[in-house]
Each structure stands twice: as C-alpha cells, then as structure tokens.
Amino acid sequence: MGIGDHLRAWPVVRQLRGKDHLGLGEAARSQRSATLAPRIEEADRVVGSICPFCAVGCAQRIYVKDEQVQHIEGDPDSPISRGRLCPRGSSTKDLVAGPGREYKVRYRPPGSAQWQDLDLDTAMEMIADRVIATREATWQDLDAEGRKVNRTLGFGSLGGAALDNEENYLIKKLFTALGAIQIENQARI
Ligand code: SF4
C-alpha cells in the first residue's frame, strides 16, 4: 500500500476531501465494512411475528433461510414498537433456536432426582388426571357458614407476563369453569 492509499484509508482525510464533511457516512466507513453485507440479505423469506417474552407485544420480523431461523429483529411497521426490541426481545433467536432449548416434555417424579422424557399426550393426560382428582377432593358446595359457593381452593392459576390478552382471557374462562377462584397474573402482582 503506497502513501496515497494510507492517506485515503484515514477517515479524516476522506472527511475533508469528500462530500461527507461531518463524517457520518461514507467518510467513516472502513474498507472492510464496505465489503460486508447484512446477513438478512440472504434470507429466503421474512415472517411477521410478535415477541414472545412479554405482553407489550413488540412486533418482529423473522428471517428464514433454508427453513431455519436466521435472524430476528424489530418490525419498523409496528405502531407499538416501531422497529425496537428490548434486550430480551433482541435475544429471541436464542430462545427459539438456541442449544439450550428443550424440545421434549421433562418430568421429575416426586422424590426423584432424575428427569424423564415424556410424550406430550402422556403429560397432558397426567395433568388432566391431577386436575380432576384435586377438584373432586377439594370441591366445596357450601362455605363454613352454609353459603353456596360451588368452588375449589385446591388449585389456582398464576400466569406470567409473557401471556397476552387472549391467552389470559382463555385461562380465566377455563379456571373459572373448573371452579377455581385463585386466578392471578404476575404482571398484576
Ligand atoms: S420483551 Fe421487550 S421486545 Fe419483547 S415484547 Fe416485551 S418490551 Fe417488547
């Protein structure tokens, strides 16, 4: 590289000699960064989605290449978030495709130190059996003063802030129909 090339590689020279006098664009760009391209340019398609972490509901663009999630970033068309994601939302790719993600139902029997893999149907049956048994064992027609209550205090629901309005609506319906009255959400607590 000659002396002229060295000078041209110096950003302040480009800033003074070129059109970018404030050094906010072309002048500040290195030769290496000029050769780089965003990885989303190689995506096969872009899928609109919502951040799964909290009920703010920031919109996301999911870039897919070879049927794999390649990148996830904020959607500038969203009136809620206008392209922004907080640090949790920015880490969504690790949530959905990171090496620590569990793909099977894990079950640790009472008293055991070992986890077992369960298929989803088996796990759902186990949960349903426990709900039915607990409801039958703890059902109250009347309270201690003889007032009609038709309820169970044997189980309740505690939701997380990742639940959205529609999910909370359905959870409230389900648990109220089962007779539960202890229905709460972490976002309200
Ligand atoms: S976790 Fe962050 S990015 Fe995701 S919805 Fe909530 S505020 Fe938005």
GROMACS .gro file of C-alpha atoms and ligand atoms in nm:
model
  197
    1MET     CA    1   0.000   0.000   0.000
    2GLY     CA    2   0.151   0.335  -0.102
    3ILE     CA    3   0.146   0.658   0.095
    4GLY     CA    4  -0.156   0.777  -0.105
    5ASP     CA    5  -0.350   0.465  -0.012
    6HIS     CA    6  -0.259   0.510   0.352
    7LEU     CA    7  -0.388   0.866   0.344
    8ARG     CA    8  -0.710   0.760   0.173
    9ALA     CA    9  -0.760   0.490   0.439
   10TRP     CA   10  -0.754   0.759   0.707
   11PRO     CA   11  -1.116   0.864   0.776
   12VAL     CA   12  -1.037   1.229   0.845
   13VAL     CA   13  -0.880   1.262   0.501
   14ARG     CA   14  -1.191   1.121   0.337
   15GLN     CA   15  -1.399   1.350   0.556
   16LEU     CA   16  -1.208   1.662   0.447
   17ARG     CA   17  -1.169   1.571   0.081
   18GLY     CA   18  -1.504   1.408   0.013
   19LYS     CA   19  -1.865   1.520   0.042
   20ASP     CA   20  -1.922   1.367   0.388
   21HIS     CA   21  -1.775   1.659   0.585
   22LEU     CA   22  -1.949   1.561   0.910
   23GLY     CA   23  -1.807   1.210   0.898
   24LEU     CA   24  -2.144   1.047   0.946
   25GLY     CA   25  -2.149   0.821   0.641
   26GLU     CA   26  -1.912   0.739   0.360
   27ALA     CA   27  -1.605   0.900   0.524
   28ALA     CA   28  -1.638   0.698   0.844
   29ARG     CA   29  -1.677   0.364   0.666
   30SER     CA   30  -1.371   0.139   0.660
   31GLN     CA   31  -1.272  -0.062   0.355
   32ARG     CA   32  -1.362  -0.377   0.544
   33SER     CA   33  -1.711  -0.261   0.643
   34ALA     CA   34  -1.771  -0.155   0.282
   35THR     CA   35  -1.734  -0.522   0.182
   36LEU     CA   36  -1.981  -0.650   0.443
   37ALA     CA   37  -2.350  -0.714   0.384
   38PRO     CA   38  -2.624  -0.778   0.639
   39ARG     CA   39  -2.696  -1.149   0.684
   40ILE     CA   40  -3.070  -1.083   0.632
   41GLU     CA   41  -2.995  -1.012   0.267
   42GLU     CA   42  -2.958  -1.388   0.216
   43ALA     CA   43  -3.293  -1.476   0.375
   44ASP     CA   44  -3.539  -1.678   0.166
   45ARG     CA   45  -3.838  -1.509   0.326
   46VAL     CA   46  -3.947  -1.283   0.611
   47VAL     CA   47  -4.226  -1.381   0.850
   48GLY     CA   48  -4.409  -1.132   1.071
   49SER     CA   49  -4.437  -1.228   1.437
   50ILE     CA   50  -4.476  -1.094   1.791
   51CYS     CA   51  -4.210  -1.106   2.063
   52PRO     CA   52  -4.295  -1.396   2.295
   53PHE     CA   53  -4.139  -1.252   2.612
   54CYS     CA   54  -4.388  -1.003   2.747
   55ALA     CA   55  -4.731  -0.856   2.698
   56VAL     CA   56  -4.605  -0.533   2.538
   57GLY     CA   57  -4.628  -0.729   2.214
   58CYS     CA   58  -4.346  -0.572   2.013
   59ALA     CA   59  -4.356  -0.682   1.650
   60GLN     CA   60  -4.076  -0.884   1.498
   61ARG     CA   61  -3.951  -0.981   1.157
   62ILE     CA   62  -3.823  -1.336   1.141
   63TYR     CA   63  -3.576  -1.402   0.860
   64VAL     CA   64  -3.576  -1.759   0.737
   65LYS     CA   65  -3.313  -1.931   0.526
   66ASP     CA   66  -3.328  -2.300   0.431
   67GLU     CA   67  -3.627  -2.334   0.669
   68GLN     CA   68  -3.411  -2.225   0.963
   69VAL     CA   69  -3.450  -1.907   1.166
   70GLN     CA   70  -3.160  -1.695   1.050
   71HIS     CA   71  -3.226  -1.369   1.233
   72ILE     CA   72  -3.499  -1.192   1.431
   73GLU     CA   73  -3.528  -0.816   1.456
   74GLY     CA   74  -3.786  -0.547   1.531
   75ASP     CA   75  -4.051  -0.461   1.276
   76PRO     CA   76  -4.043  -0.090   1.189
   77ASP     CA   77  -4.404  -0.110   1.064
   78SER     CA   78  -4.535  -0.185   1.414
   79PRO     CA   79  -4.729   0.105   1.568
   80ILE     CA   80  -4.645  -0.040   1.912
   81SER     CA   81  -4.268  -0.073   1.895
   82ARG     CA   82  -4.171   0.097   1.565
   83GLY     CA   83  -3.882  -0.141   1.500
   84ARG     CA   84  -3.747  -0.152   1.852
   85LEU     CA   85  -3.683  -0.456   2.072
   86CYS     CA   86  -3.557  -0.451   2.429
   87PRO     CA   87  -3.258  -0.677   2.519
   88ARG     CA   88  -3.490  -0.970   2.591
   89GLY     CA   89  -3.674  -0.931   2.262
   90SER     CA   90  -3.342  -0.899   2.080
   91SER     CA   91  -3.239  -1.240   2.215
   92THR     CA   92  -3.548  -1.419   2.077
   93LYS     CA   93  -3.344  -1.620   1.827
   94ASP     CA   94  -3.164  -1.791   2.115
   95LEU     CA   95  -3.499  -1.871   2.275
   96VAL     CA   96  -3.636  -2.043   1.967
   97ALA     CA   97  -3.319  -2.193   1.819
   98GLY     CA   98  -3.054  -2.185   2.092
   99PRO     CA   99  -2.876  -2.504   2.202
  100GLY     CA  100  -3.037  -2.489   2.549
  101ARG     CA  101  -3.392  -2.520   2.419
  102GLU     CA  102  -3.588  -2.823   2.535
  103TYR     CA  103  -3.789  -3.000   2.267
  104LYS     CA  104  -3.942  -3.269   2.490
  105VAL     CA  105  -4.165  -3.264   2.795
  106ARG     CA  106  -3.946  -3.322   3.100
  107TYR     CA  107  -4.089  -3.485   3.413
  108ARG     CA  108  -3.929  -3.536   3.752
  109PRO     CA  109  -4.140  -3.777   3.960
  110PRO     CA  110  -4.198  -3.693   4.326
  111GLY     CA  111  -3.890  -3.782   4.531
  112SER     CA  112  -3.674  -3.849   4.228
  113ALA     CA  113  -3.353  -3.667   4.142
  114GLN     CA  114  -3.378  -3.771   3.776
  115TRP     CA  115  -3.571  -3.614   3.491
  116GLN     CA  116  -3.762  -3.830   3.244
  117ASP     CA  117  -3.875  -3.754   2.890
  118LEU     CA  118  -4.250  -3.782   2.837
  119ASP     CA  119  -4.452  -3.764   2.519
  120LEU     CA  120  -4.697  -3.475   2.512
  121ASP     CA  121  -5.012  -3.689   2.517
  122THR     CA  122  -4.895  -3.870   2.830
  123ALA     CA  123  -4.810  -3.543   3.002
  124MET     CA  124  -5.147  -3.392   2.915
  125GLU     CA  125  -5.328  -3.698   3.050
  126MET     CA  126  -5.129  -3.678   3.373
  127ILE     CA  127  -5.216  -3.311   3.418
  128ALA     CA  128  -5.585  -3.373   3.345
  129ASP     CA  129  -5.594  -3.664   3.592
  130ARG     CA  130  -5.444  -3.447   3.865
  131VAL     CA  131  -5.681  -3.157   3.799
  132ILE     CA  132  -5.987  -3.384   3.809
  133ALA     CA  133  -5.870  -3.564   4.124
  134THR     CA  134  -5.782  -3.242   4.306
  135ARG     CA  135  -6.113  -3.083   4.206
  136GLU     CA  136  -6.311  -3.379   4.337
  137ALA     CA  137  -6.112  -3.397   4.661
  138THR     CA  138  -6.137  -3.026   4.739
  139TRP     CA  139  -6.477  -2.925   4.598
  140GLN     CA  140  -6.693  -2.708   4.825
  141ASP     CA  141  -7.067  -2.670   4.770
  142LEU     CA  142  -7.108  -2.451   5.080
  143ASP     CA  143  -6.872  -2.243   5.291
  144ALA     CA  144  -6.836  -2.270   5.670
  145GLU     CA  145  -7.143  -2.050   5.721
  146GLY     CA  146  -7.361  -2.254   5.488
  147ARG     CA  147  -7.349  -2.014   5.193
  148LYS     CA  148  -7.347  -2.164   4.848
  149VAL     CA  149  -7.001  -2.121   4.691
  150ASN     CA  150  -6.950  -2.405   4.438
  151ARG     CA  151  -6.573  -2.368   4.427
  152THR     CA  152  -6.240  -2.536   4.483
  153LEU     CA  153  -5.945  -2.389   4.667
  154GLY     CA  154  -5.737  -2.692   4.569
  155PHE     CA  155  -5.569  -2.527   4.273
  156GLY     CA  156  -5.531  -2.188   4.115
  157SER     CA  157  -5.364  -2.021   3.822
  158LEU     CA  158  -5.065  -1.788   3.827
  159GLY     CA  159  -4.987  -1.654   3.481
  160GLY     CA  160  -4.668  -1.489   3.361
  161ALA     CA  161  -4.620  -1.159   3.183
  162ALA     CA  162  -4.547  -1.346   2.861
  163LEU     CA  163  -4.918  -1.426   2.837
  164ASP     CA  164  -5.115  -1.195   2.612
  165ASN     CA  165  -5.475  -1.074   2.647
  166GLU     CA  166  -5.624  -1.362   2.451
  167GLU     CA  167  -5.436  -1.627   2.649
  168ASN     CA  168  -5.533  -1.466   2.980
  169TYR     CA  169  -5.895  -1.449   2.867
  170LEU     CA  170  -5.897  -1.823   2.791
  171ILE     CA  171  -5.714  -1.911   3.115
  172LYS     CA  172  -5.965  -1.711   3.316
  173LYS     CA  173  -6.255  -1.885   3.138
  174LEU     CA  174  -6.105  -2.231   3.191
  175PHE     CA  175  -6.020  -2.194   3.558
  176THR     CA  176  -6.347  -2.020   3.643
  177ALA     CA  177  -6.536  -2.302   3.470
  178LEU     CA  178  -6.338  -2.552   3.678
  179GLY     CA  179  -6.446  -2.371   3.997
  180ALA     CA  180  -6.113  -2.208   4.083
  181ILE     CA  181  -6.122  -1.861   4.234
  182GLN     CA  182  -5.748  -1.806   4.281
  183ILE     CA  183  -5.661  -1.674   3.936
  184GLU     CA  184  -5.379  -1.424   3.920
  185ASN     CA  185  -5.112  -1.288   3.692
  186GLN     CA  186  -4.755  -1.196   3.766
  187ALA     CA  187  -4.796  -0.868   3.577
  188ARG     CA  188  -5.067  -0.759   3.826
  189ILE     CA  189  -4.897  -0.890   4.136
  190SF4     S1  190  -3.979  -0.843   2.598
  190SF4    FE1  191  -3.907  -0.646   2.520
  190SF4     S2  192  -3.914  -0.666   2.297
  190SF4    FE2  193  -4.039  -0.832   2.384
  190SF4     S3  194  -4.250  -0.754   2.385
  190SF4    FE3  195  -4.158  -0.708   2.586
  190SF4     S4  196  -4.072  -0.498   2.567
  190SF4    FE4  197  -4.109  -0.578   2.358
   0.00000   0.00000   0.00000
